[in-house]
mmCIF file of C-alpha atoms in Angstrom:
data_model
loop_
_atom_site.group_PDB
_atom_site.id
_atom_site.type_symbol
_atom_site.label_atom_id
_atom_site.label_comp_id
_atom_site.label_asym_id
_atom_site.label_seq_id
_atom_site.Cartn_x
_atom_site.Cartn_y
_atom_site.Cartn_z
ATOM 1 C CA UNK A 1 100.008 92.163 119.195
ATOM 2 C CA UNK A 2 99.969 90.463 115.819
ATOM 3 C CA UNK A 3 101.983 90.427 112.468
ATOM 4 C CA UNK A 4 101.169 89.243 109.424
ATOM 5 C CA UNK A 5 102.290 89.053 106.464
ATOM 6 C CA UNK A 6 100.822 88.880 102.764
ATOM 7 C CA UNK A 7 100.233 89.080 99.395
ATOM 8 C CA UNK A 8 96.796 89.541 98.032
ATOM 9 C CA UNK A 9 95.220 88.531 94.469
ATOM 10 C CA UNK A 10 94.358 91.585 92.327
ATOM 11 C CA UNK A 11 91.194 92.731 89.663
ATOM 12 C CA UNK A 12 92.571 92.514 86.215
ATOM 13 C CA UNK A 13 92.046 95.401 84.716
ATOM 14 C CA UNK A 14 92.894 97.597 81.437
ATOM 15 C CA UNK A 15 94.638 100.435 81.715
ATOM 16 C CA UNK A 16 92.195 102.390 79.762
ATOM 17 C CA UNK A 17 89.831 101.572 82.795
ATOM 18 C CA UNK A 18 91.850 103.526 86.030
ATOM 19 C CA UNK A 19 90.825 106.641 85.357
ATOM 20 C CA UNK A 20 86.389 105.677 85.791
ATOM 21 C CA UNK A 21 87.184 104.199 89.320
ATOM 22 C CA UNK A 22 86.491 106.659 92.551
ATOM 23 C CA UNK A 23 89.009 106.634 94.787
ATOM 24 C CA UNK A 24 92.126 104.816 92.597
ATOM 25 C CA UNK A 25 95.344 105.997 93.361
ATOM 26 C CA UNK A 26 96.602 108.152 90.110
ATOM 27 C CA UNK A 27 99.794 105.344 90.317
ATOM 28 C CA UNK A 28 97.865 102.251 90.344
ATOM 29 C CA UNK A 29 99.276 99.301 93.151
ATOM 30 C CA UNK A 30 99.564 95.927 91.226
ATOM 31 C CA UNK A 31 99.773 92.704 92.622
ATOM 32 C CA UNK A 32 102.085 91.294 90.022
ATOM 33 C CA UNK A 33 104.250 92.809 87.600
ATOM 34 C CA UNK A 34 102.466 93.277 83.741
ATOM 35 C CA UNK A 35 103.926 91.437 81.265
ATOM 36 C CA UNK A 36 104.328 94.217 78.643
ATOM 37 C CA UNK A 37 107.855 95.776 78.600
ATOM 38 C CA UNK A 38 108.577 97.646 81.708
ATOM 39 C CA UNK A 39 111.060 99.900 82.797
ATOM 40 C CA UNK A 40 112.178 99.198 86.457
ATOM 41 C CA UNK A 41 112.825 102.303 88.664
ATOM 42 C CA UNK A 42 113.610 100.967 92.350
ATOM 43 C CA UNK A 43 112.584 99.740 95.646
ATOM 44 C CA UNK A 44 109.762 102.483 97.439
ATOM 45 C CA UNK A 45 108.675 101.789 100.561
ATOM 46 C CA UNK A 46 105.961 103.196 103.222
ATOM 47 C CA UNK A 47 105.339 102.925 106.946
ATOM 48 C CA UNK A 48 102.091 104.072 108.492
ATOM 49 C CA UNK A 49 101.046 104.215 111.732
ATOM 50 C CA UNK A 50 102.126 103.443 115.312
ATOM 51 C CA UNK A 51 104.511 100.417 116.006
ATOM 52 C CA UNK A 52 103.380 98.923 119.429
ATOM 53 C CA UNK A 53 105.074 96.811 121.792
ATOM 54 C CA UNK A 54 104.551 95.086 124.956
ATOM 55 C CA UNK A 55 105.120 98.047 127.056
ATOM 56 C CA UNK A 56 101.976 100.154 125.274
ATOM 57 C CA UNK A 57 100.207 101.230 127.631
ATOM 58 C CA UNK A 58 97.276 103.458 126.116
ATOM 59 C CA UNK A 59 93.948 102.026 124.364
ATOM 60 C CA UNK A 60 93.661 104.592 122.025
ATOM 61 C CA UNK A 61 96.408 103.454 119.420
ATOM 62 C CA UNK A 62 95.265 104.974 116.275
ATOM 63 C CA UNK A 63 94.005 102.342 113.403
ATOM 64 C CA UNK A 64 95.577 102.366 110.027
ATOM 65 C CA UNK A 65 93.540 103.284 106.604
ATOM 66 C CA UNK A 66 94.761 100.298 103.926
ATOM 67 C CA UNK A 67 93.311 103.171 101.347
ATOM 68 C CA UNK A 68 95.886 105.900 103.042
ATOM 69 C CA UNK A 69 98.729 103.189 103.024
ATOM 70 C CA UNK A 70 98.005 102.298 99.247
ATOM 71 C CA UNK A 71 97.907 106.276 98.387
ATOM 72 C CA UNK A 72 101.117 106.778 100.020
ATOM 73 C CA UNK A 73 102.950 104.049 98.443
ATOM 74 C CA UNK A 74 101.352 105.394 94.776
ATOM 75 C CA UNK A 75 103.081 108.960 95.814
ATOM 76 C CA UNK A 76 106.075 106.942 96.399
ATOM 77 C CA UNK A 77 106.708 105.333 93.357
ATOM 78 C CA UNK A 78 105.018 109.072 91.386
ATOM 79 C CA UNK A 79 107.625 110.207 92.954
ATOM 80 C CA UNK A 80 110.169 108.383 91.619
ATOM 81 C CA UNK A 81 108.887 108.847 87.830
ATOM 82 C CA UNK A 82 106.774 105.583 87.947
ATOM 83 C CA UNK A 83 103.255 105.218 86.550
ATOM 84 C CA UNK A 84 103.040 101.727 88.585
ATOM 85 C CA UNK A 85 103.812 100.169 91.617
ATOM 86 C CA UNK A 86 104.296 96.539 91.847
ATOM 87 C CA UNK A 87 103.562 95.347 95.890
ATOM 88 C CA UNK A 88 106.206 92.600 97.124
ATOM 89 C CA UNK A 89 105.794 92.585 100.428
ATOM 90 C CA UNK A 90 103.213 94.106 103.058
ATOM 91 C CA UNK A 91 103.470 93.783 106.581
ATOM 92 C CA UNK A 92 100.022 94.778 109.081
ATOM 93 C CA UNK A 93 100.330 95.384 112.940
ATOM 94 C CA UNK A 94 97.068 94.627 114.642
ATOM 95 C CA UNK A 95 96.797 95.651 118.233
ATOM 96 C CA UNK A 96 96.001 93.056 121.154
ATOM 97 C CA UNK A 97 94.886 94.388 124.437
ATOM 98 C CA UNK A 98 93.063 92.550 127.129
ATOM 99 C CA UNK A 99 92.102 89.820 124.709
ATOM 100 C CA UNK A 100 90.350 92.334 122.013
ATOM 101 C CA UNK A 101 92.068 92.906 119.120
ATOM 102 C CA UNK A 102 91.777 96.176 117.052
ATOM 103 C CA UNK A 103 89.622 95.619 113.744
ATOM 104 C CA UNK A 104 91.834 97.797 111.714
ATOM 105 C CA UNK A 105 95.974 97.349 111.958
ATOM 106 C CA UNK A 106 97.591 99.935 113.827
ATOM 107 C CA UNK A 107 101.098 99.799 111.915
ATOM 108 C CA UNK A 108 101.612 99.381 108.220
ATOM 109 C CA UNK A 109 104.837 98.789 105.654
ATOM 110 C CA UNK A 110 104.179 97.865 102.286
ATOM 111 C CA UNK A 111 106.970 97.313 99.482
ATOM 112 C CA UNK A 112 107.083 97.319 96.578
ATOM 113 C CA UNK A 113 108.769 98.254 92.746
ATOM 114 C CA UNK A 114 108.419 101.366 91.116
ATOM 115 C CA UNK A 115 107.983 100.768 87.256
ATOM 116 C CA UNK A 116 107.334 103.091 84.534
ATOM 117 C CA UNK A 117 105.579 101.208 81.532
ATOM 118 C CA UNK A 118 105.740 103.011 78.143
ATOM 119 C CA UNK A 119 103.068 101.675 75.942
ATOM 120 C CA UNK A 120 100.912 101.508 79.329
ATOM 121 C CA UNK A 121 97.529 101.448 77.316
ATOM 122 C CA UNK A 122 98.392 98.194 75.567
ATOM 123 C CA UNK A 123 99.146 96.891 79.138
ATOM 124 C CA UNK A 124 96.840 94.305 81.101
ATOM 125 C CA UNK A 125 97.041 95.108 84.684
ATOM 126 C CA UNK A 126 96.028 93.224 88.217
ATOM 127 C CA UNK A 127 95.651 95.601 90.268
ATOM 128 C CA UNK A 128 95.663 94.683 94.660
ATOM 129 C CA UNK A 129 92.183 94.190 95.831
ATOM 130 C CA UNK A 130 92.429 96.399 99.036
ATOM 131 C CA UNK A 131 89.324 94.378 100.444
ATOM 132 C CA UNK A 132 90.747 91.363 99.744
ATOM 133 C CA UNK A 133 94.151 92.093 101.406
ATOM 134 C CA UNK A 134 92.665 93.887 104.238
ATOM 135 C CA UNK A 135 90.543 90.822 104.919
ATOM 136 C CA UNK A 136 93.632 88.315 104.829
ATOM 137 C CA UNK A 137 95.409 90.514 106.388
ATOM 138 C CA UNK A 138 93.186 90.377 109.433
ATOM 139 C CA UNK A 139 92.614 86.365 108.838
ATOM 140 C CA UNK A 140 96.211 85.615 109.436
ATOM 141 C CA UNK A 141 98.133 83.776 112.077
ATOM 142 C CA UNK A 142 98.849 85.458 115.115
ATOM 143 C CA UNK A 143 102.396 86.103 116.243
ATOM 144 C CA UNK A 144 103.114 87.444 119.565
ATOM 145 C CA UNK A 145 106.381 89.219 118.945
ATOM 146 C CA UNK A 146 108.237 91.160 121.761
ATOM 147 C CA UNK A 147 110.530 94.451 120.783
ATOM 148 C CA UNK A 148 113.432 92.594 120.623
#
């Protein structure tokens, strides 16, 4: 089993830009916070997928989407009367079973800050390369960690 934990660089883009790009999230996940005036609405938080432990027995632990995970955690801070989400913290579970280890995590939290910016258009934004943090993700240090 593995767990890491990271922070990934983003795109800078302008607002303007989001709505031209297939597949962004209609909240769009920064990687740091912008540094027009913004209002701050709270904490949001998602978890997707299965958390394993030692005592999994099956092989067929279904594999997380980091798309999905970013889509839920743009619902989250929608939800909340944001028009951003800044991440702070993402956690990825990768699976480890007779030596192979799943290519996709099977368990993940991300955490983050739901802000609402105002004059959002004048805004510069970096916005989380889900490649990028996909690919660290998977890079990482290995941690064995039992359930206690």
């Amino acid at each position: 089993m593995r767990r890491v934990e990271s922070l990934s660089c983003g795109v800078m883009l302008s607002v303007a830009m989001l709505p031209a790009l297939a597949g962004t999230p209609d909240v769009p996940v920064l990687s740091e916070s912008p540094v027009c005036g913004v209002e701050k609405l709270g904490v949001v938080e998602i978890e997707i997928g299965t958390r394993v432990t030692e005592y999994t027995q099956g092989t067929d632990v279904p594999l997380v989407d980091y798309d999905r995970a970013m889509r839920r955690l743009s619902d989250a801070a929608e939800s909340k009367g944001g028009n951003a989400v800044v991440l702070r913290s993402h956690q990825a579970v990768y699976f480890t079973r007779y030596g192979r280890q799943s290519h996709k995590p099977v368990y993940v939290k991300l955490r983050g800050a739901a802000i609402r910016m105002p004059d959002a258009a004048q805004c510069t934004l970096r916005l989380v390369d889900v490649d990028e943090m996909e690919a660290r993700s998977r890079s990482g240090k290995i941690e064995n960690i039992d359930s206690r």
